[in-house]
Structure formats: structure tokens, C-alpha cells
Amino acid sequence: MAKSDAATPRERYRAQVRTEIKQHAWEQIATAGASALSLNAIAKRMGVSGPALYRYYAGRDELITELIRDAYRSLADAVRAAAGTGADLAGLAHVLRDWALADPQRYFLIYGTPVPGYHAPEEITGISQEIMADLLTACTALEPDAPATPFAAHLAGHRDWAGDHPAPPEALHRALAFWTRLHGVLSLELAGHFTGMGFDPAQLFRAELDDLVARRG
């Protein structure tokens, strides 16, 4: 007889409790930041003892890893879905912005200030590289005969961050420009630094994107 794939009541309960713990963790992060995350504080909110929660997460770092994994997986899946329907570089950029605006705390957990003392496991890097791979593919489509730049020449020998993607050097340059400039705009917008300045951040994002798409050399 084949073994059933259905979760047992115990497994379903464990998954439910872990989900509840993560919900409380996100509330903590929204209030005081990821560096203040505390399993004991979450246990108090849930009306259980601190040691009881350690049956579900071995410690703060394991919980942070789960939150970061969920965030990266969500973004990677959104980007991959868009790329799969033929989205170009601009399309991927708007997927990124929509995802960030939908949950700023989730965005800042993976693209904000690193949590002191926390080191993400290699599997997290692997998920983030999925996002970069789709970006590099979109950039490569724009670079069939782009002239070389000094930085692109540098990247030809410094491309470990791109994994095994075959993007040419100028596509590497464009991808990094895309990543740094658009994340810069998003981070400032989500942190409220444009408030009161009298312009539409969406228009700034679009202007930066137009410049990145049009750039040659």
C-alpha cells in the first residue's frame, strides 16, 4: 500500500503554529525592526512559555531565515511568472515595485539594513540568484551589440555574483545599474524620504527605468 502524502493532524497543527509565530514576528518587525525580534516576546503574545516556542523554531536565526526564505521565494516566483509570460526589463521592474509596495517590511527584511549577528544560509543566496538570473536574461536581450564600457570590462573578470549565467559584460553592467538605481529609489520611497517633496515617486521610478532601458555605453 502506498504511503499517503496527506499531512497528519500533528503535522497540520505544527504548520499552523509556525504560521502564527511568523505572523507575530512580522508584527514585531513592523514595530521595532528585525534586530529586535524575540521568540520570548512572541511566546508571551501567544500565551505560551518561551521554551514551548523552541519546539517550532530552534532560535531567532532560524525564524529570521524562514521569514527571509518566504520573502525571497515570493519575489522570485513573481519575477519568474512575469518572465515566463514574456515580460521585458521594464515589466520586471514594475513587478519588483508592486511587490515592494505591497509589503514594505518584507522588502526591507531582504533589501534593508542586515540584521546584526545574522548570517543567511547558502540556500537563501540560491533563491536570490534566481531573481538575478531572470534580470540578467532580460538585460541580455537588450545588449546584442552594445559597446564595451570600462566597468563592463571589469565585470568580465569579476562575475561570480552572476553565477553561471552567460550574460555578456555589458548586460552585467546594465543589470547592476538596474539593481542599484531602482532599489535606491524604492528604498527611499518606502522609508518615506520623498514625503513632502511634492513629486510622484512612481514618476521618478519610471524615469529611472526609462533611462536604464535606453542607456547604451
PDB file of C-alpha atoms in Angstrom:
ATOM      1  CA  MET A   1       0.000   0.000   0.000  1.00  0.00           C
ATOM      2  CA  ALA A   2       1.369   3.399  -0.963  1.00  0.00           C
ATOM      3  CA  LYS A   3       2.084   5.791   1.849  1.00  0.00           C
ATOM      4  CA  SER A   4      -0.368   8.713   1.986  1.00  0.00           C
ATOM      5  CA  ASP A   5       1.015  12.177   1.252  1.00  0.00           C
ATOM      6  CA  ALA A   6      -1.665  13.786   3.431  1.00  0.00           C
ATOM      7  CA  ALA A   7      -0.347  15.607   6.494  1.00  0.00           C
ATOM      8  CA  THR A   8      -1.198  14.119   9.854  1.00  0.00           C
ATOM      9  CA  PRO A   9      -3.194  16.164  12.397  1.00  0.00           C
ATOM     10  CA  ARG A  10       0.046  16.707  14.343  1.00  0.00           C
ATOM     11  CA  GLU A  11       1.824  17.983  11.224  1.00  0.00           C
ATOM     12  CA  ARG A  12      -1.074  20.282  10.350  1.00  0.00           C
ATOM     13  CA  TYR A  13      -1.073  21.690  13.882  1.00  0.00           C
ATOM     14  CA  ARG A  14       2.672  22.241  13.773  1.00  0.00           C
ATOM     15  CA  ALA A  15       2.390  24.082  10.454  1.00  0.00           C
ATOM     16  CA  GLN A  16      -0.434  26.220  11.862  1.00  0.00           C
ATOM     17  CA  VAL A  17       1.599  27.197  14.932  1.00  0.00           C
ATOM     18  CA  ARG A  18       4.668  28.024  12.822  1.00  0.00           C
ATOM     19  CA  THR A  19       2.495  30.234  10.618  1.00  0.00           C
ATOM     20  CA  GLU A  20       1.118  32.021  13.688  1.00  0.00           C
ATOM     21  CA  ILE A  21       4.641  32.547  15.017  1.00  0.00           C
ATOM     22  CA  LYS A  22       5.668  34.116  11.709  1.00  0.00           C
ATOM     23  CA  GLN A  23       2.657  36.424  11.771  1.00  0.00           C
ATOM     24  CA  HIS A  24       3.657  37.687  15.213  1.00  0.00           C
ATOM     25  CA  ALA A  25       7.243  38.016  14.011  1.00  0.00           C
ATOM     26  CA  TRP A  26       6.172  40.283  11.143  1.00  0.00           C
ATOM     27  CA  GLU A  27       4.236  42.423  13.634  1.00  0.00           C
ATOM     28  CA  GLN A  28       7.370  42.746  15.767  1.00  0.00           C
ATOM     29  CA  ILE A  29       9.456  43.649  12.738  1.00  0.00           C
ATOM     30  CA  ALA A  30       6.946  46.317  11.689  1.00  0.00           C
ATOM     31  CA  THR A  31       7.055  47.824  15.180  1.00  0.00           C
ATOM     32  CA  ALA A  32      10.720  47.613  16.155  1.00  0.00           C
ATOM     33  CA  GLY A  33      12.697  46.146  13.256  1.00  0.00           C
ATOM     34  CA  ALA A  34      14.150  42.697  12.642  1.00  0.00           C
ATOM     35  CA  SER A  35      17.033  43.233  15.077  1.00  0.00           C
ATOM     36  CA  ALA A  36      14.513  43.359  17.937  1.00  0.00           C
ATOM     37  CA  LEU A  37      12.873  40.054  17.024  1.00  0.00           C
ATOM     38  CA  SER A  38      12.330  37.956  20.163  1.00  0.00           C
ATOM     39  CA  LEU A  39      10.888  34.458  20.449  1.00  0.00           C
ATOM     40  CA  ASN A  40      10.150  35.071  24.125  1.00  0.00           C
ATOM     41  CA  ALA A  41       8.119  38.163  23.257  1.00  0.00           C
ATOM     42  CA  ILE A  42       6.213  36.189  20.630  1.00  0.00           C
ATOM     43  CA  ALA A  43       5.557  33.424  23.158  1.00  0.00           C
ATOM     44  CA  LYS A  44       4.112  35.997  25.559  1.00  0.00           C
ATOM     45  CA  ARG A  45       1.792  37.313  22.839  1.00  0.00           C
ATOM     46  CA  MET A  46       0.642  33.758  22.110  1.00  0.00           C
ATOM     47  CA  GLY A  47       0.121  32.956  25.799  1.00  0.00           C
ATOM     48  CA  VAL A  48       2.678  30.150  25.959  1.00  0.00           C
ATOM     49  CA  SER A  49       6.078  29.717  27.553  1.00  0.00           C
ATOM     50  CA  GLY A  50       9.296  30.666  25.776  1.00  0.00           C
ATOM     51  CA  PRO A  51      10.615  27.091  25.776  1.00  0.00           C
ATOM     52  CA  ALA A  52       7.379  25.934  24.112  1.00  0.00           C
ATOM     53  CA  LEU A  53       8.153  28.011  21.030  1.00  0.00           C
ATOM     54  CA  TYR A  54      11.599  26.478  20.704  1.00  0.00           C
ATOM     55  CA  ARG A  55       9.873  23.248  19.694  1.00  0.00           C
ATOM     56  CA  TYR A  56       8.894  25.049  16.495  1.00  0.00           C
ATOM     57  CA  TYR A  57      11.939  27.239  15.881  1.00  0.00           C
ATOM     58  CA  ALA A  58      15.330  26.447  17.363  1.00  0.00           C
ATOM     59  CA  GLY A  59      16.137  30.127  17.790  1.00  0.00           C
ATOM     60  CA  ARG A  60      15.848  33.651  16.421  1.00  0.00           C
ATOM     61  CA  ASP A  61      18.111  32.959  13.452  1.00  0.00           C
ATOM     62  CA  GLU A  62      16.032  30.014  12.280  1.00  0.00           C
ATOM     63  CA  LEU A  63      12.910  32.175  12.413  1.00  0.00           C
ATOM     64  CA  ILE A  64      14.614  35.008  10.513  1.00  0.00           C
ATOM     65  CA  THR A  65      15.803  32.523   7.903  1.00  0.00           C
ATOM     66  CA  GLU A  66      12.241  31.288   7.435  1.00  0.00           C
ATOM     67  CA  LEU A  67      10.946  34.844   7.021  1.00  0.00           C
ATOM     68  CA  ILE A  68      13.711  35.731   4.550  1.00  0.00           C
ATOM     69  CA  ARG A  69      13.171  32.490   2.624  1.00  0.00           C
ATOM     70  CA  ASP A  70       9.442  33.229   2.350  1.00  0.00           C
ATOM     71  CA  ALA A  71      10.144  36.781   1.171  1.00  0.00           C
ATOM     72  CA  TYR A  72      12.719  35.830  -1.447  1.00  0.00           C
ATOM     73  CA  ARG A  73      10.570  32.907  -2.631  1.00  0.00           C
ATOM     74  CA  SER A  74       7.592  35.205  -3.056  1.00  0.00           C
ATOM     75  CA  LEU A  75       9.582  37.737  -5.106  1.00  0.00           C
ATOM     76  CA  ALA A  76      11.411  35.077  -7.129  1.00  0.00           C
ATOM     77  CA  ASP A  77       8.110  33.415  -8.037  1.00  0.00           C
ATOM     78  CA  ALA A  78       6.551  36.762  -9.029  1.00  0.00           C
ATOM     79  CA  VAL A  79       9.537  37.666 -11.220  1.00  0.00           C
ATOM     80  CA  ARG A  80       9.705  34.191 -12.765  1.00  0.00           C
ATOM     81  CA  ALA A  81       5.972  34.253 -13.543  1.00  0.00           C
ATOM     82  CA  ALA A  82       6.332  37.623 -15.267  1.00  0.00           C
ATOM     83  CA  ALA A  83       9.415  36.497 -17.199  1.00  0.00           C
ATOM     84  CA  GLY A  84       7.545  33.372 -18.249  1.00  0.00           C
ATOM     85  CA  THR A  85       4.846  35.472 -19.890  1.00  0.00           C
ATOM     86  CA  GLY A  86       7.430  37.460 -21.851  1.00  0.00           C
ATOM     87  CA  ALA A  87       7.902  40.466 -19.564  1.00  0.00           C
ATOM     88  CA  ASP A  88      10.862  42.633 -20.577  1.00  0.00           C
ATOM     89  CA  LEU A  89      13.183  44.580 -18.281  1.00  0.00           C
ATOM     90  CA  ALA A  90      10.568  47.287 -17.680  1.00  0.00           C
ATOM     91  CA  GLY A  91       7.958  44.653 -16.871  1.00  0.00           C
ATOM     92  CA  LEU A  92      10.224  43.013 -14.323  1.00  0.00           C
ATOM     93  CA  ALA A  93      10.921  46.405 -12.757  1.00  0.00           C
ATOM     94  CA  HIS A  94       7.218  47.037 -12.201  1.00  0.00           C
ATOM     95  CA  VAL A  95       6.820  43.568 -10.697  1.00  0.00           C
ATOM     96  CA  LEU A  96       9.576  44.482  -8.226  1.00  0.00           C
ATOM     97  CA  ARG A  97       7.957  47.813  -7.327  1.00  0.00           C
ATOM     98  CA  ASP A  98       4.470  46.319  -6.932  1.00  0.00           C
ATOM     99  CA  TRP A  99       5.868  43.558  -4.720  1.00  0.00           C
ATOM    100  CA  ALA A 100       7.762  46.053  -2.557  1.00  0.00           C
ATOM    101  CA  LEU A 101       4.796  48.405  -2.145  1.00  0.00           C
ATOM    102  CA  ALA A 102       2.516  45.516  -1.189  1.00  0.00           C
ATOM    103  CA  ASP A 103       4.595  44.792   1.939  1.00  0.00           C
ATOM    104  CA  PRO A 104       7.390  47.268   2.771  1.00  0.00           C
ATOM    105  CA  GLN A 105       8.526  45.359   5.871  1.00  0.00           C
ATOM    106  CA  ARG A 106       9.029  42.235   3.805  1.00  0.00           C
ATOM    107  CA  TYR A 107      11.032  44.281   1.302  1.00  0.00           C
ATOM    108  CA  PHE A 108      13.242  45.849   3.970  1.00  0.00           C
ATOM    109  CA  LEU A 109      13.928  42.484   5.592  1.00  0.00           C
ATOM    110  CA  ILE A 110      15.764  41.305   2.480  1.00  0.00           C
ATOM    111  CA  TYR A 111      16.980  44.606   0.986  1.00  0.00           C
ATOM    112  CA  GLY A 112      17.348  46.819   4.038  1.00  0.00           C
ATOM    113  CA  THR A 113      19.998  47.003   6.753  1.00  0.00           C
ATOM    114  CA  PRO A 114      21.331  43.498   7.585  1.00  0.00           C
ATOM    115  CA  VAL A 115      20.264  42.066  10.929  1.00  0.00           C
ATOM    116  CA  PRO A 116      23.261  42.326  13.308  1.00  0.00           C
ATOM    117  CA  GLY A 117      24.812  38.937  14.021  1.00  0.00           C
ATOM    118  CA  TYR A 118      22.711  37.083  11.457  1.00  0.00           C
ATOM    119  CA  HIS A 119      24.226  35.200   8.520  1.00  0.00           C
ATOM    120  CA  ALA A 120      21.883  33.760   5.901  1.00  0.00           C
ATOM    121  CA  PRO A 121      22.494  30.148   4.824  1.00  0.00           C
ATOM    122  CA  GLU A 122      23.585  29.344   1.276  1.00  0.00           C
ATOM    123  CA  GLU A 123      20.092  28.276   0.240  1.00  0.00           C
ATOM    124  CA  ILE A 124      18.913  31.878   0.632  1.00  0.00           C
ATOM    125  CA  THR A 125      21.628  33.070  -1.733  1.00  0.00           C
ATOM    126  CA  GLY A 126      20.398  30.489  -4.214  1.00  0.00           C
ATOM    127  CA  ILE A 127      16.869  31.918  -4.221  1.00  0.00           C
ATOM    128  CA  SER A 128      18.143  35.485  -4.622  1.00  0.00           C
ATOM    129  CA  GLN A 129      20.226  34.336  -7.606  1.00  0.00           C
ATOM    130  CA  GLU A 130      17.043  33.105  -9.297  1.00  0.00           C
ATOM    131  CA  ILE A 131      15.832  36.710  -9.336  1.00  0.00           C
ATOM    132  CA  MET A 132      19.139  37.954 -10.694  1.00  0.00           C
ATOM    133  CA  ALA A 133      19.134  35.268 -13.390  1.00  0.00           C
ATOM    134  CA  ASP A 134      15.795  36.498 -14.757  1.00  0.00           C
ATOM    135  CA  LEU A 135      17.085  40.067 -14.646  1.00  0.00           C
ATOM    136  CA  LEU A 136      20.271  39.096 -16.495  1.00  0.00           C
ATOM    137  CA  THR A 137      18.249  37.327 -19.180  1.00  0.00           C
ATOM    138  CA  ALA A 138      16.158  40.477 -19.705  1.00  0.00           C
ATOM    139  CA  CYS A 139      19.295  42.625 -19.844  1.00  0.00           C
ATOM    140  CA  THR A 140      20.992  40.277 -22.289  1.00  0.00           C
ATOM    141  CA  ALA A 141      18.048  40.700 -24.673  1.00  0.00           C
ATOM    142  CA  LEU A 142      18.859  44.431 -24.786  1.00  0.00           C
ATOM    143  CA  GLU A 143      22.584  44.002 -25.441  1.00  0.00           C
ATOM    144  CA  PRO A 144      23.100  42.290 -28.821  1.00  0.00           C
ATOM    145  CA  ASP A 145      25.811  44.728 -29.921  1.00  0.00           C
ATOM    146  CA  ALA A 146      26.365  47.106 -27.017  1.00  0.00           C
ATOM    147  CA  PRO A 147      29.750  48.850 -26.854  1.00  0.00           C
ATOM    148  CA  ALA A 148      32.030  47.928 -24.018  1.00  0.00           C
ATOM    149  CA  THR A 149      32.370  50.225 -21.018  1.00  0.00           C
ATOM    150  CA  PRO A 150      35.280  50.317 -18.549  1.00  0.00           C
ATOM    151  CA  PHE A 151      33.111  48.843 -15.816  1.00  0.00           C
ATOM    152  CA  ALA A 152      31.771  46.164 -18.149  1.00  0.00           C
ATOM    153  CA  ALA A 153      35.369  45.204 -18.922  1.00  0.00           C
ATOM    154  CA  HIS A 154      35.993  44.944 -15.180  1.00  0.00           C
ATOM    155  CA  LEU A 155      32.905  42.748 -14.753  1.00  0.00           C
ATOM    156  CA  ALA A 156      34.168  40.352 -17.438  1.00  0.00           C
ATOM    157  CA  GLY A 157      36.628  39.076 -14.841  1.00  0.00           C
ATOM    158  CA  HIS A 158      34.520  39.689 -11.736  1.00  0.00           C
ATOM    159  CA  ARG A 159      31.241  37.916 -12.356  1.00  0.00           C
ATOM    160  CA  ASP A 160      30.922  35.408  -9.526  1.00  0.00           C
ATOM    161  CA  TRP A 161      27.752  37.202  -8.386  1.00  0.00           C
ATOM    162  CA  ALA A 162      26.107  36.275 -11.719  1.00  0.00           C
ATOM    163  CA  GLY A 163      26.542  32.531 -11.153  1.00  0.00           C
ATOM    164  CA  ASP A 164      26.749  30.554 -14.379  1.00  0.00           C
ATOM    165  CA  HIS A 165      24.569  32.926 -16.394  1.00  0.00           C
ATOM    166  CA  PRO A 166      26.175  33.562 -19.829  1.00  0.00           C
ATOM    167  CA  ALA A 167      25.262  37.271 -19.927  1.00  0.00           C
ATOM    168  CA  PRO A 168      27.865  39.393 -21.774  1.00  0.00           C
ATOM    169  CA  PRO A 169      29.755  42.049 -19.779  1.00  0.00           C
ATOM    170  CA  GLU A 170      27.571  44.995 -20.828  1.00  0.00           C
ATOM    171  CA  ALA A 171      24.447  43.079 -19.773  1.00  0.00           C
ATOM    172  CA  LEU A 172      26.123  42.521 -16.398  1.00  0.00           C
ATOM    173  CA  HIS A 173      26.723  46.270 -16.179  1.00  0.00           C
ATOM    174  CA  ARG A 174      23.119  47.090 -17.032  1.00  0.00           C
ATOM    175  CA  ALA A 175      21.799  44.543 -14.513  1.00  0.00           C
ATOM    176  CA  LEU A 176      23.845  46.060 -11.704  1.00  0.00           C
ATOM    177  CA  ALA A 177      22.783  49.564 -12.708  1.00  0.00           C
ATOM    178  CA  PHE A 178      19.166  48.420 -12.715  1.00  0.00           C
ATOM    179  CA  TRP A 179      19.502  46.743  -9.333  1.00  0.00           C
ATOM    180  CA  THR A 180      21.259  49.610  -7.560  1.00  0.00           C
ATOM    181  CA  ARG A 181      19.330  52.546  -9.018  1.00  0.00           C
ATOM    182  CA  LEU A 182      15.842  51.084  -8.757  1.00  0.00           C
ATOM    183  CA  HIS A 183      16.435  49.702  -5.282  1.00  0.00           C
ATOM    184  CA  GLY A 184      17.746  53.123  -4.323  1.00  0.00           C
ATOM    185  CA  VAL A 185      14.512  54.788  -5.428  1.00  0.00           C
ATOM    186  CA  LEU A 186      12.358  52.096  -3.825  1.00  0.00           C
ATOM    187  CA  SER A 187      14.213  52.198  -0.513  1.00  0.00           C
ATOM    188  CA  LEU A 188      13.902  55.976  -0.258  1.00  0.00           C
ATOM    189  CA  GLU A 189      10.240  55.881  -1.217  1.00  0.00           C
ATOM    190  CA  LEU A 190       9.301  53.128   1.221  1.00  0.00           C
ATOM    191  CA  ALA A 191      11.224  54.796   4.040  1.00  0.00           C
ATOM    192  CA  GLY A 192       9.194  57.976   3.483  1.00  0.00           C
ATOM    193  CA  HIS A 193      12.061  60.199   2.363  1.00  0.00           C
ATOM    194  CA  PHE A 194      10.056  61.605  -0.554  1.00  0.00           C
ATOM    195  CA  THR A 195       7.165  62.652   1.663  1.00  0.00           C
ATOM    196  CA  GLY A 196       6.542  66.371   1.389  1.00  0.00           C
ATOM    197  CA  MET A 197       8.825  66.842  -1.613  1.00  0.00           C
ATOM    198  CA  GLY A 198       5.876  67.426  -3.920  1.00  0.00           C
ATOM    199  CA  PHE A 199       6.508  64.873  -6.680  1.00  0.00           C
ATOM    200  CA  ASP A 200       5.180  61.437  -7.541  1.00  0.00           C
ATOM    201  CA  PRO A 201       7.727  58.692  -6.663  1.00  0.00           C
ATOM    202  CA  ALA A 202       6.151  56.460  -9.298  1.00  0.00           C
ATOM    203  CA  GLN A 203       7.154  59.004 -11.932  1.00  0.00           C
ATOM    204  CA  LEU A 204      10.738  59.065 -10.621  1.00  0.00           C
ATOM    205  CA  PHE A 205      10.862  55.268 -10.715  1.00  0.00           C
ATOM    206  CA  ARG A 206       9.589  55.293 -14.285  1.00  0.00           C
ATOM    207  CA  ALA A 207      12.095  57.964 -15.331  1.00  0.00           C
ATOM    208  CA  GLU A 208      15.000  55.989 -13.876  1.00  0.00           C
ATOM    209  CA  LEU A 209      13.736  52.870 -15.603  1.00  0.00           C
ATOM    210  CA  ASP A 210      13.377  54.633 -18.963  1.00  0.00           C
ATOM    211  CA  ASP A 211      16.959  55.869 -18.660  1.00  0.00           C
ATOM    212  CA  LEU A 212      18.232  52.400 -17.809  1.00  0.00           C
ATOM    213  CA  VAL A 213      16.432  50.783 -20.735  1.00  0.00           C
ATOM    214  CA  ALA A 214      17.642  53.459 -23.166  1.00  0.00           C
ATOM    215  CA  ARG A 215      21.251  53.531 -21.943  1.00  0.00           C
ATOM    216  CA  ARG A 216      23.958  52.451 -24.365  1.00  0.00           C
ATOM    217  CA  GLY A 217      27.611  52.575 -23.459  1.00  0.00           C
TER     218      GLY A 217
END
